[in-house]
């Protein structure tokens, strides 16, 4: 769960805050306490976070708003306040996604992109949300060009742009979602599977991004961040399931601040590769904080370049091997936003249940956020 404090401007990367008070998990709870914690969290989580553009039932236990870095500096509201449309064809998805106006775009059913690997350009002030678990983009990419901002992509399955026999895909650029030099983007409750290149590429100088409750499955290159000499990106990555993925889980290059918590990684693909099968990598001048995550059957769970910093606390490692590196002080995420850590022992149950598309999301969508939420709910939870 995440509880937000007021937005505050980030310091320049060269003058960022030092390490604050420790956020360690402390003594591990006993089995009975852990089971009670899981039960309570499951009841409280309901179906996860709901965007400002979505109506919420009281029984779901959810309130509106992006969290983490995407909640700062004005927040991320997507197409809230714009027209709500439901699309079932590539032509309609392309039309509304690229429009200048704000839109909440409901994807109902499977959209198969043509030609293979086709880009669907997403402009600013858009929410794209799958209706229940049926919304899919097959063999296509959602593409955010430089300058795009205030975008929410939720509850979709993006799959099957993989080219058989082309494991590295160095001669293609078929990503699931690709963004270059954007800001204020929330990627939430999606499933990515069998993408030829990166499942989610957050490139160049992108800022104020949150990646939460997604499933990354069956892939070589998963979540890449960087491709820039500048140290600007601020990103929150929480409650994601990396399953059957080989590398970039994530690879974070030259991120000013990368906060990873309550993620679950298991069953890597091609674990015999001694170098390029790995979990989290803090690269370049990245400052990375990892908290209360769970690694099972993972080679190189977390590692850092000599020029980067990585702080890890409270995670559980089960049947892991290889690099487990920490050094530097990185930063204190609570200097920027409030959040509540789930116990690391609860992560497998919680993330396996609540990550990926959910039946209750996208089914009852309205144009405007609940009264009084503004850009961002002050006490949003997920």
Short mmCIF file of C-alpha atoms in Angstrom, two decimals, residues 40-377:
data_model
loop_
_atom_site.label_atom_id
_atom_site.label_comp_id
_atom_site.label_asym_id
_atom_site.label_seq_id
_atom_site.Cartn_x
_atom_site.Cartn_y
_atom_site.Cartn_z
CA UNK A 40 -5.20 -8.89 5.78
CA UNK A 41 -3.33 -7.56 2.77
CA UNK A 42 -5.31 -9.68 0.34
CA UNK A 43 -8.54 -8.37 1.82
CA UNK A 44 -7.31 -4.79 1.70
CA UNK A 45 -5.85 -4.95 -1.79
CA UNK A 46 -9.01 -6.07 -3.51
CA UNK A 47 -8.06 -5.67 -7.17
CA UNK A 48 -5.25 -3.17 -6.80
CA UNK A 49 -5.14 0.53 -7.61
CA UNK A 50 -7.78 2.26 -9.69
CA UNK A 51 -6.94 5.13 -12.00
CA UNK A 52 -8.66 8.50 -11.65
CA UNK A 53 -10.58 7.66 -14.82
CA UNK A 54 -12.27 4.62 -13.31
CA UNK A 55 -15.33 4.26 -11.11
CA UNK A 56 -14.69 2.38 -7.87
CA UNK A 57 -17.07 0.13 -5.96
CA UNK A 58 -16.95 0.54 -2.19
CA UNK A 59 -16.37 -3.17 -1.73
CA UNK A 60 -13.23 -3.13 -3.88
CA UNK A 61 -11.27 -1.23 -1.22
CA UNK A 62 -9.50 0.89 -3.82
CA UNK A 63 -9.03 4.60 -4.32
CA UNK A 64 -7.75 6.62 -7.24
CA UNK A 65 -4.27 7.74 -8.19
CA UNK A 66 -0.88 6.84 -9.51
CA UNK A 67 1.76 6.33 -6.82
CA UNK A 68 5.52 6.56 -6.45
CA UNK A 69 7.48 8.89 -8.70
CA UNK A 70 4.57 9.14 -11.17
CA UNK A 71 2.58 10.89 -8.42
CA UNK A 72 5.03 13.80 -8.03
CA UNK A 73 5.23 17.18 -9.74
CA UNK A 74 1.54 17.39 -10.60
CA UNK A 75 0.85 13.66 -10.75
CA UNK A 76 -0.27 11.37 -13.56
CA UNK A 77 -3.98 11.34 -14.42
CA UNK A 78 -3.96 10.14 -18.02
CA UNK A 79 -7.17 10.85 -19.91
CA UNK A 80 -9.21 11.87 -16.86
CA UNK A 81 -11.78 14.49 -17.85
CA UNK A 82 -11.75 13.42 -21.49
CA UNK A 83 -14.23 11.36 -23.48
CA UNK A 84 -14.51 7.63 -22.82
CA UNK A 85 -14.39 5.41 -25.90
CA UNK A 86 -14.36 1.64 -26.35
CA UNK A 87 -12.25 0.22 -29.18
CA UNK A 88 -12.13 -3.20 -30.80
CA UNK A 89 -10.06 -2.46 -33.92
CA UNK A 90 -6.53 -1.30 -34.64
CA UNK A 91 -7.82 1.68 -36.63
CA UNK A 92 -9.89 2.99 -33.72
CA UNK A 93 -7.11 2.37 -31.20
CA UNK A 94 -4.64 4.28 -33.39
CA UNK A 95 -7.12 7.11 -33.98
CA UNK A 96 -7.92 7.82 -30.35
CA UNK A 97 -4.46 7.07 -28.94
CA UNK A 98 -2.81 9.62 -31.25
CA UNK A 99 -5.48 12.32 -30.86
CA UNK A 100 -4.63 15.71 -29.39
CA UNK A 101 -7.58 15.57 -26.99
CA UNK A 102 -7.74 13.69 -23.70
CA UNK A 103 -9.28 10.23 -23.94
CA UNK A 104 -10.00 7.24 -21.75
CA UNK A 105 -9.65 4.35 -24.22
CA UNK A 106 -11.16 1.01 -23.23
CA UNK A 107 -9.74 -1.94 -25.16
CA UNK A 108 -12.39 -4.65 -25.42
CA UNK A 109 -11.12 -7.93 -26.81
CA UNK A 110 -8.05 -8.77 -28.89
CA UNK A 111 -6.58 -6.30 -31.36
CA UNK A 112 -4.10 -7.91 -33.75
CA UNK A 113 -1.76 -5.28 -35.19
CA UNK A 114 -0.90 -5.23 -38.88
CA UNK A 115 1.71 -5.30 -40.21
CA UNK A 116 3.58 -7.50 -37.74
CA UNK A 117 5.31 -5.28 -35.16
CA UNK A 118 3.29 -2.17 -36.03
CA UNK A 119 3.52 0.87 -33.74
CA UNK A 120 0.46 2.41 -32.14
CA UNK A 121 1.47 5.98 -31.26
CA UNK A 122 0.18 7.19 -27.89
CA UNK A 123 -0.08 10.96 -27.40
CA UNK A 124 -0.28 12.92 -24.15
CA UNK A 125 -3.25 12.87 -21.76
CA UNK A 126 -4.41 9.33 -22.47
CA UNK A 127 -5.58 6.39 -20.41
CA UNK A 128 -5.53 3.06 -22.26
CA UNK A 129 -7.14 0.33 -20.20
CA UNK A 130 -8.19 -3.22 -20.96
CA UNK A 131 -11.75 -4.23 -20.18
CA UNK A 132 -11.45 -6.99 -17.61
CA UNK A 133 -8.94 -9.63 -18.66
CA UNK A 134 -9.92 -9.57 -22.35
CA UNK A 135 -8.09 -6.48 -23.60
CA UNK A 136 -5.08 -7.48 -25.73
CA UNK A 137 -2.66 -6.00 -28.22
CA UNK A 138 -1.10 -8.81 -30.25
CA UNK A 139 2.09 -8.45 -32.36
CA UNK A 140 2.10 -4.66 -31.93
CA UNK A 141 3.74 -1.90 -29.86
CA UNK A 142 2.46 1.09 -27.91
CA UNK A 143 4.89 3.90 -28.74
CA UNK A 144 5.35 7.17 -26.83
CA UNK A 145 7.40 9.72 -28.75
CA UNK A 146 9.59 12.46 -27.19
CA UNK A 147 7.63 15.05 -25.25
CA UNK A 148 4.66 12.80 -24.53
CA UNK A 149 3.38 13.13 -20.99
CA UNK A 150 0.56 12.17 -18.64
CA UNK A 151 -0.16 8.65 -19.92
CA UNK A 152 -1.66 5.67 -18.09
CA UNK A 153 -1.52 2.17 -19.61
CA UNK A 154 -3.34 -0.43 -17.54
CA UNK A 155 -4.84 -3.88 -17.53
CA UNK A 156 -3.70 -4.94 -21.02
CA UNK A 157 -2.05 -8.07 -22.31
CA UNK A 158 0.66 -7.18 -24.86
CA UNK A 159 2.02 -10.30 -26.51
CA UNK A 160 3.46 -12.27 -29.39
CA UNK A 161 5.66 -9.97 -31.41
CA UNK A 162 8.41 -12.57 -30.98
CA UNK A 163 10.06 -13.78 -34.18
CA UNK A 164 10.61 -17.52 -33.99
CA UNK A 165 14.28 -18.44 -33.88
CA UNK A 166 15.41 -14.83 -33.29
CA UNK A 167 16.17 -14.89 -29.54
CA UNK A 168 18.24 -11.69 -29.44
CA UNK A 169 16.10 -9.67 -31.90
CA UNK A 170 18.99 -7.29 -32.59
CA UNK A 171 17.72 -6.68 -36.12
CA UNK A 172 14.21 -5.65 -35.01
CA UNK A 173 12.78 -3.06 -32.64
CA UNK A 174 9.52 -4.77 -31.75
CA UNK A 175 8.94 -3.67 -28.15
CA UNK A 176 5.77 -4.10 -26.12
CA UNK A 177 5.79 -0.48 -24.91
CA UNK A 178 8.52 1.94 -25.90
CA UNK A 179 8.91 5.51 -24.66
CA UNK A 180 11.58 8.11 -25.40
CA UNK A 181 12.10 11.29 -23.33
CA UNK A 182 8.61 11.32 -21.82
CA UNK A 183 7.37 12.25 -18.37
CA UNK A 184 4.59 11.23 -16.01
CA UNK A 185 3.72 7.72 -17.15
CA UNK A 186 2.07 4.95 -15.12
CA UNK A 187 2.31 1.36 -16.40
CA UNK A 188 0.08 -0.82 -14.22
CA UNK A 189 -1.52 -4.30 -14.11
CA UNK A 190 -0.42 -5.33 -17.60
CA UNK A 191 0.89 -8.68 -18.84
CA UNK A 192 3.78 -8.82 -21.32
CA UNK A 193 4.63 -12.11 -23.02
CA UNK A 194 6.81 -13.21 -25.96
CA UNK A 195 7.99 -9.83 -27.22
CA UNK A 196 10.82 -9.87 -29.75
CA UNK A 197 12.86 -7.03 -28.24
CA UNK A 198 12.15 -5.23 -24.96
CA UNK A 199 8.86 -5.87 -23.23
CA UNK A 200 8.99 -2.38 -21.71
CA UNK A 201 11.69 0.10 -22.84
CA UNK A 202 11.87 3.38 -20.89
CA UNK A 203 14.46 5.24 -22.90
CA UNK A 204 16.47 8.43 -23.07
CA UNK A 205 15.59 11.09 -20.47
CA UNK A 206 12.19 9.85 -19.31
CA UNK A 207 11.04 11.11 -15.90
CA UNK A 208 8.40 10.49 -13.20
CA UNK A 209 7.54 6.92 -14.14
CA UNK A 210 5.89 4.18 -12.08
CA UNK A 211 5.72 0.52 -13.15
CA UNK A 212 3.46 -1.52 -10.85
CA UNK A 213 1.62 -4.84 -10.63
CA UNK A 214 2.68 -6.05 -14.08
CA UNK A 215 3.56 -9.57 -15.22
CA UNK A 216 6.65 -9.92 -17.40
CA UNK A 217 6.78 -13.44 -18.83
CA UNK A 218 8.61 -15.66 -21.32
CA UNK A 219 11.14 -13.25 -22.74
CA UNK A 220 14.80 -12.45 -23.25
CA UNK A 221 14.93 -8.65 -22.74
CA UNK A 222 12.40 -7.47 -20.21
CA UNK A 223 12.55 -3.95 -18.73
CA UNK A 224 15.32 -1.65 -19.95
CA UNK A 225 15.80 1.89 -18.65
CA UNK A 226 18.33 4.39 -19.99
CA UNK A 227 20.16 4.67 -23.31
CA UNK A 228 21.29 8.17 -22.31
CA UNK A 229 24.42 9.78 -20.79
CA UNK A 230 22.20 12.05 -18.70
CA UNK A 231 21.25 11.10 -15.14
CA UNK A 232 17.62 12.22 -15.00
CA UNK A 233 15.14 9.33 -14.77
CA UNK A 234 13.13 8.84 -11.58
CA UNK A 235 11.27 5.53 -11.49
CA UNK A 236 9.29 3.40 -9.03
CA UNK A 237 9.00 -0.33 -9.78
CA UNK A 238 6.78 -2.29 -7.36
CA UNK A 239 4.74 -5.49 -7.09
CA UNK A 240 5.76 -6.83 -10.50
CA UNK A 241 6.24 -10.51 -11.33
CA UNK A 242 9.23 -11.39 -13.50
CA UNK A 243 8.73 -15.01 -14.55
CA UNK A 244 10.63 -16.86 -17.25
CA UNK A 245 12.58 -13.74 -18.22
CA UNK A 246 16.31 -13.68 -18.87
CA UNK A 247 17.76 -10.18 -18.52
CA UNK A 248 16.83 -6.52 -17.82
CA UNK A 249 14.66 -7.26 -14.81
CA UNK A 250 15.29 -4.30 -14.87
CA UNK A 251 18.52 -2.98 -16.33
CA UNK A 252 18.63 0.61 -15.03
CA UNK A 253 21.30 2.75 -16.68
CA UNK A 254 21.98 6.32 -15.49
CA UNK A 255 18.80 6.63 -13.41
CA UNK A 256 18.87 9.46 -10.92
CA UNK A 257 16.58 7.44 -8.63
CA UNK A 258 15.35 3.85 -9.09
CA UNK A 259 13.15 2.51 -6.29
CA UNK A 260 12.29 -1.20 -6.49
CA UNK A 261 10.13 -2.79 -3.82
CA UNK A 262 7.94 -5.87 -3.29
CA UNK A 263 8.84 -7.36 -6.67
CA UNK A 264 8.83 -11.11 -7.30
CA UNK A 265 11.31 -12.84 -9.61
CA UNK A 266 11.34 -16.52 -10.36
CA UNK A 267 12.08 -19.18 -12.99
CA UNK A 268 14.55 -17.31 -15.15
CA UNK A 269 14.85 -18.26 -18.80
CA UNK A 270 18.22 -19.70 -19.88
CA UNK A 271 19.78 -19.73 -16.39
CA UNK A 272 22.98 -21.31 -17.75
CA UNK A 273 24.18 -18.04 -19.25
CA UNK A 274 26.96 -16.91 -16.87
CA UNK A 275 26.71 -13.17 -17.61
CA UNK A 276 23.51 -12.09 -19.34
CA UNK A 277 21.00 -13.91 -17.19
CA UNK A 278 20.38 -11.64 -14.22
CA UNK A 279 17.82 -9.88 -12.06
CA UNK A 280 18.26 -6.21 -11.14
CA UNK A 281 21.26 -4.26 -12.46
CA UNK A 282 22.19 -0.76 -11.29
CA UNK A 283 24.28 0.57 -14.17
CA UNK A 284 26.20 3.71 -15.02
CA UNK A 285 25.51 6.33 -12.35
CA UNK A 286 22.21 4.89 -11.19
CA UNK A 287 21.16 5.18 -7.56
CA UNK A 288 19.02 2.12 -6.81
CA UNK A 289 17.13 1.06 -3.69
CA UNK A 290 15.66 -2.47 -3.47
CA UNK A 291 13.31 -3.33 -0.61
CA UNK A 292 11.34 -6.40 0.53
CA UNK A 293 11.49 -8.25 -2.78
CA UNK A 294 11.55 -12.02 -3.31
CA UNK A 295 14.02 -13.85 -5.56
CA UNK A 296 13.61 -17.57 -6.20
CA UNK A 297 15.76 -19.70 -8.54
CA UNK A 298 17.56 -16.60 -9.80
CA UNK A 299 21.10 -16.17 -11.10
CA UNK A 300 22.72 -12.80 -10.18
CA UNK A 301 19.73 -11.41 -8.20
CA UNK A 302 21.09 -7.87 -7.98
CA UNK A 303 24.32 -6.21 -9.03
CA UNK A 304 25.84 -2.78 -9.49
CA UNK A 305 28.50 -1.17 -11.64
CA UNK A 306 31.43 0.36 -9.75
CA UNK A 307 30.10 3.80 -10.79
CA UNK A 308 26.56 3.10 -9.53
CA UNK A 309 25.05 2.73 -6.06
CA UNK A 310 22.74 0.00 -4.77
CA UNK A 311 21.12 -0.38 -1.37
CA UNK A 312 19.18 -3.56 -0.60
CA UNK A 313 17.21 -4.29 2.52
CA UNK A 314 14.64 -6.79 3.65
CA UNK A 315 14.52 -9.06 0.59
CA UNK A 316 14.34 -12.87 0.59
CA UNK A 317 16.63 -14.93 -1.63
CA UNK A 318 15.78 -18.61 -2.17
CA UNK A 319 17.99 -20.90 -4.24
CA UNK A 320 19.91 -18.00 -5.81
CA UNK A 321 23.51 -17.77 -7.00
CA UNK A 322 25.99 -15.30 -8.40
CA UNK A 323 26.25 -11.57 -7.82
CA UNK A 324 24.55 -9.96 -4.84
CA UNK A 325 26.25 -6.58 -4.68
CA UNK A 326 25.49 -3.49 -2.65
CA UNK A 327 27.50 -0.33 -2.13
CA UNK A 328 26.96 3.38 -1.62
CA UNK A 329 24.07 5.09 0.12
CA UNK A 330 21.83 5.68 -2.94
CA UNK A 331 18.86 7.70 -1.58
CA UNK A 332 15.89 7.50 0.78
CA UNK A 333 12.63 7.07 -1.17
CA UNK A 334 10.70 8.56 1.75
CA UNK A 335 12.34 11.89 1.01
CA UNK A 336 10.05 11.97 -2.04
CA UNK A 337 6.87 10.02 -1.24
CA UNK A 338 5.30 7.85 1.45
CA UNK A 339 4.70 4.16 0.88
CA UNK A 340 4.03 1.03 2.89
CA UNK A 341 6.15 -2.05 2.36
CA UNK A 342 4.52 -5.46 2.28
CA UNK A 343 6.52 -8.18 4.07
CA UNK A 344 8.92 -9.93 1.71
CA UNK A 345 7.48 -13.30 2.80
CA UNK A 346 4.05 -12.21 1.56
CA UNK A 347 5.27 -11.13 -1.88
CA UNK A 348 4.85 -14.45 -3.79
CA UNK A 349 1.21 -14.83 -2.73
CA UNK A 350 0.30 -11.18 -3.21
CA UNK A 351 2.06 -10.59 -6.50
CA UNK A 352 0.99 -13.86 -8.09
CA UNK A 353 -2.63 -13.05 -7.23
CA UNK A 354 -2.83 -9.35 -7.98
CA UNK A 355 -0.34 -8.70 -10.78
CA UNK A 356 -1.41 -8.62 -14.41
CA UNK A 357 -4.88 -7.83 -15.79
CA UNK A 358 -7.76 -8.03 -13.31
CA UNK A 359 -11.42 -8.74 -14.02
CA UNK A 360 -12.64 -5.70 -12.12
CA UNK A 361 -10.49 -3.14 -13.91
CA UNK A 362 -11.77 -1.28 -16.95
CA UNK A 363 -15.26 -2.71 -16.66
CA UNK A 364 -16.95 0.45 -15.34
CA UNK A 365 -15.03 3.46 -16.54
CA UNK A 366 -16.12 7.08 -16.29
CA UNK A 367 -14.52 10.22 -17.63
CA UNK A 368 -13.90 12.10 -14.41
CA UNK A 369 -12.06 11.22 -11.18
CA UNK A 370 -13.98 10.94 -7.93
CA UNK A 371 -14.80 14.30 -6.38
CA UNK A 372 -11.97 15.88 -4.46
CA UNK A 373 -9.15 13.76 -5.86
CA UNK A 374 -7.58 16.51 -7.96
CA UNK A 375 -4.46 15.35 -9.78
CA UNK A 376 -3.67 12.71 -7.22
CA UNK A 377 -5.42 11.07 -4.29
#
